[in-house]
Coordinates of N, CA and C in Angstrom, one line a residue:
M168 N 37.3 -9.9 -33.3 CA 38.0 -9.9 -32.0 C 37.1 -10.5 -30.9
A169 N 37.6 -11.4 -30.2 CA 36.9 -12.2 -29.2 C 36.7 -11.4 -27.9
R170 N 35.7 -11.6 -27.2 CA 35.4 -10.9 -25.9 C 36.4 -11.5 -24.9
T171 N 36.8 -10.7 -24.0 CA 37.6 -11.1 -22.9 C 36.8 -11.6 -21.7
N172 N 35.6 -11.0 -21.6 CA 34.7 -11.3 -20.5 C 33.4 -11.8 -21.1
E173 N 33.1 -13.1 -20.9 CA 31.9 -13.7 -21.5 C 30.8 -13.8 -20.5
A174 N 30.9 -13.2 -19.3 CA 29.9 -13.3 -18.3 C 28.7 -12.5 -18.8
Q175 N 27.5 -13.2 -18.8 CA 26.3 -12.6 -19.2 C 25.1 -13.3 -18.5
L176 N 24.1 -12.5 -18.2 CA 22.9 -13.1 -17.6 C 21.7 -12.5 -18.2
N177 N 20.8 -13.2 -18.8 CA 19.6 -12.7 -19.4 C 18.4 -13.0 -18.5
I178 N 17.7 -11.9 -18.1 CA 16.5 -12.0 -17.3 C 15.3 -11.6 -18.1
R179 N 14.3 -12.4 -18.2 CA 13.2 -12.1 -19.1 C 12.0 -11.6 -18.3
S180 N 12.2 -11.4 -17.0 CA 11.1 -10.9 -16.1 C 10.9 -9.4 -16.3
R181 N 9.8 -8.9 -16.7 CA 9.5 -7.5 -16.8 C 9.6 -6.8 -15.5
F182 N 9.1 -7.4 -14.4 CA 9.2 -6.9 -13.1 C 10.7 -6.7 -12.7
A183 N 11.5 -7.7 -12.9 CA 12.9 -7.6 -12.5 C 13.6 -6.5 -13.3
R184 N 13.4 -6.4 -14.6 CA 14.0 -5.4 -15.4 C 13.6 -4.0 -15.0
D185 N 12.3 -3.8 -14.7 CA 11.8 -2.5 -14.3 C 12.3 -2.1 -12.9
R186 N 12.4 -3.1 -12.0 CA 12.9 -2.8 -10.7 C 14.3 -2.5 -10.6
V187 N 15.1 -3.3 -11.4 CA 16.6 -3.0 -11.5 C 16.8 -1.6 -12.1
T188 N 16.1 -1.3 -13.1 CA 16.2 0.1 -13.7 C 15.9 1.2 -12.8
A189 N 14.8 1.0 -12.0 CA 14.4 2.0 -11.0 C 15.4 2.2 -9.9
L190 N 15.9 1.0 -9.4 CA 16.9 1.1 -8.3 C 18.2 1.7 -8.8
A191 N 18.6 1.4 -10.1 CA 19.8 2.0 -10.6 C 19.7 3.5 -10.7
R192 N 18.5 4.0 -11.1 CA 18.3 5.4 -11.2 C 18.4 6.1 -9.8
Q193 N 17.7 5.4 -8.8 CA 17.6 6.0 -7.5 C 19.0 6.0 -6.8
T194 N 19.8 5.0 -7.0 CA 21.1 4.9 -6.3 C 22.3 5.4 -7.1
G195 N 22.1 5.6 -8.4 CA 23.3 6.0 -9.2 C 24.2 4.9 -9.5
M196 N 23.8 3.7 -9.2 CA 24.6 2.5 -9.5 C 24.2 2.0 -10.9
T197 N 25.0 1.1 -11.5 CA 24.6 0.5 -12.8 C 23.7 -0.7 -12.5
A198 N 23.0 -1.1 -13.5 CA 22.1 -2.3 -13.3 C 22.9 -3.5 -12.8
T199 N 24.1 -3.7 -13.4 CA 24.9 -4.8 -12.9 C 25.2 -4.7 -11.4
Q200 N 25.6 -3.5 -11.0 CA 25.9 -3.3 -9.6 C 24.7 -3.6 -8.7
V201 N 23.5 -3.2 -9.1 CA 22.3 -3.4 -8.4 C 22.0 -4.9 -8.2
V202 N 22.1 -5.7 -9.3 CA 21.9 -7.1 -9.3 C 22.9 -7.8 -8.5
E203 N 24.2 -7.4 -8.6 CA 25.3 -8.0 -7.8 C 25.0 -7.8 -6.3
E204 N 24.6 -6.6 -5.9 CA 24.4 -6.3 -4.5 C 23.2 -7.1 -4.0
A205 N 22.2 -7.2 -4.8 CA 21.0 -8.0 -4.4 C 21.4 -9.5 -4.2
L206 N 22.2 -10.0 -5.1 CA 22.5 -11.4 -5.0 C 23.5 -11.6 -3.8
R207 N 24.3 -10.7 -3.4 CA 25.2 -10.8 -2.3 C 24.3 -10.8 -1.0
A208 N 23.2 -10.0 -1.0 CA 22.4 -9.9 0.2 C 21.4 -11.1 0.4
Y209 N 21.2 -11.8 -0.7 CA 20.2 -12.9 -0.6 C 20.7 -14.1 0.1
A210 N 19.9 -14.6 1.0 CA 20.2 -15.9 1.7 C 18.9 -16.8 1.5
P211 N 19.1 -17.9 0.9 CA 17.9 -18.8 0.7 C 17.4 -19.3 2.0
P212 N 16.1 -19.5 2.1 CA 15.5 -20.1 3.4 C 16.1 -21.5 3.6
V213 N 16.3 -21.8 4.8 CA 16.9 -23.1 5.2 C 15.7 -24.1 5.2
E214 N 15.9 -25.2 4.6 CA 14.8 -26.2 4.5 C 14.4 -26.7 5.9
G215 N 13.2 -26.7 6.2 CA 12.7 -27.1 7.5 C 12.7 -26.0 8.6
A216 N 13.3 -24.9 8.3 CA 13.3 -23.8 9.3 C 12.0 -23.1 9.3
P217 N 11.6 -22.6 10.4 CA 10.3 -21.9 10.5 C 10.4 -20.6 9.8
P218 N 9.2 -20.0 9.3 CA 9.2 -18.7 8.7 C 9.8 -17.6 9.6
A219 N 10.2 -16.6 9.0 CA 10.8 -15.5 9.8 C 9.8 -15.0 10.8
G220 N 10.4 -14.7 12.0 CA 9.6 -14.2 13.1 C 8.9 -15.3 14.0
L221 N 9.0 -16.5 13.6 CA 8.4 -17.6 14.4 C 9.4 -18.6 14.8
V222 N 9.1 -19.3 15.9 CA 10.0 -20.3 16.5 C 9.2 -21.6 16.7
R223 N 9.8 -22.7 16.6 CA 9.1 -24.0 16.7 C 9.1 -24.4 18.2
R224 N 7.9 -24.7 18.7 CA 7.8 -25.2 20.1 C 7.0 -26.5 19.9
G225 N 7.8 -27.6 19.9 CA 7.2 -28.9 19.6 C 6.8 -29.0 18.2
R226 N 5.5 -29.3 18.0 CA 4.9 -29.4 16.6 C 4.3 -28.1 16.1
I227 N 4.3 -27.1 16.9 CA 3.6 -25.8 16.5 C 4.6 -24.7 16.4
L228 N 4.2 -23.7 15.6 CA 5.0 -22.5 15.4 C 4.4 -21.4 16.2
V229 N 5.2 -20.6 17.0 CA 4.7 -19.5 17.8 C 5.6 -18.3 17.6
M230 N 5.1 -17.2 18.0 CA 5.9 -16.0 18.0 C 6.8 -16.0 19.3
P231 N 8.0 -15.6 19.2 CA 8.9 -15.6 20.4 C 8.3 -14.6 21.5
A232 N 8.6 -15.0 22.7 CA 8.1 -14.2 23.8 C 8.7 -12.8 23.7
S233 N 7.9 -11.8 24.1 CA 8.4 -10.4 24.1 C 7.7 -9.7 25.3
G234 N 8.5 -9.0 26.0 CA 8.0 -8.3 27.2 C 8.0 -9.2 28.4
R235 N 7.0 -9.0 29.3 CA 7.0 -9.8 30.6 C 6.4 -11.1 30.4
P236 N 6.7 -12.1 31.2 CA 6.1 -13.4 31.1 C 4.6 -13.4 31.6
V237 N 3.8 -14.2 31.0 CA 2.4 -14.3 31.4 C 2.3 -15.4 32.4
T238 N 1.7 -15.1 33.5 CA 1.5 -16.1 34.6 C 0.1 -16.7 34.5
V239 N -0.1 -17.8 35.2 CA -1.5 -18.4 35.3 C -2.4 -17.4 35.9
A240 N -2.0 -16.7 36.9 CA -2.8 -15.7 37.6 C -3.2 -14.6 36.6
D241 N -2.3 -14.2 35.7 CA -2.7 -13.2 34.7 C -3.8 -13.7 33.8
V242 N -3.7 -14.9 33.4 CA -4.6 -15.5 32.5 C -6.0 -15.6 33.2
E243 N -6.0 -16.1 34.4 CA -7.2 -16.2 35.2 C -7.9 -14.9 35.4
E244 N -7.1 -13.9 35.7 CA -7.7 -12.5 35.9 C -8.3 -12.0 34.6
T245 N -7.6 -12.2 33.5 CA -8.2 -11.7 32.2 C -9.4 -12.5 31.8
L246 N -9.4 -13.8 32.1 CA -10.7 -14.6 31.8 C -11.8 -14.1 32.6
D247 N -11.6 -13.8 33.9 CA -12.6 -13.4 34.8 C -13.2 -12.0 34.3
E248 N -12.3 -11.1 33.9 CA -12.7 -9.8 33.4 C -13.6 -10.0 32.1
I249 N -13.2 -10.9 31.2 CA -14.0 -11.2 30.0 C -15.4 -11.8 30.4
R250 N -15.4 -12.7 31.3 CA -16.7 -13.3 31.8 C -17.6 -12.3 32.4
N251 N -17.0 -11.4 33.2 CA -17.8 -10.4 33.9 C -18.4 -9.4 32.9
E252 N -17.7 -9.1 31.9 CA -18.2 -8.2 30.9 C -19.5 -8.7 30.2
R253 N -19.5 -10.0 30.0 CA -20.7 -10.6 29.3 C -21.9 -10.6 30.1
C254 N -21.8 -10.6 31.4 CA -23.0 -10.7 32.3 C -23.7 -9.4 32.4

């Protein structure tokens, strides 16, 4: 008797097999459900896009601004404090 569903995926990675088994036990899902859910959630990185958490500013990658903006006066004040500590 022929199979009606020939879908099959063989994964030879010990890590993947162990991780899927552990997640299936923790969640009560089947191994197939765990793999399907992981594949639905996966989004490959976009070619040329900066790594997560960074933004491109010209030719360099920087962390996006958070909190209040830093002024030239703030920088000068901090540098003066550092210079005075060394004396």
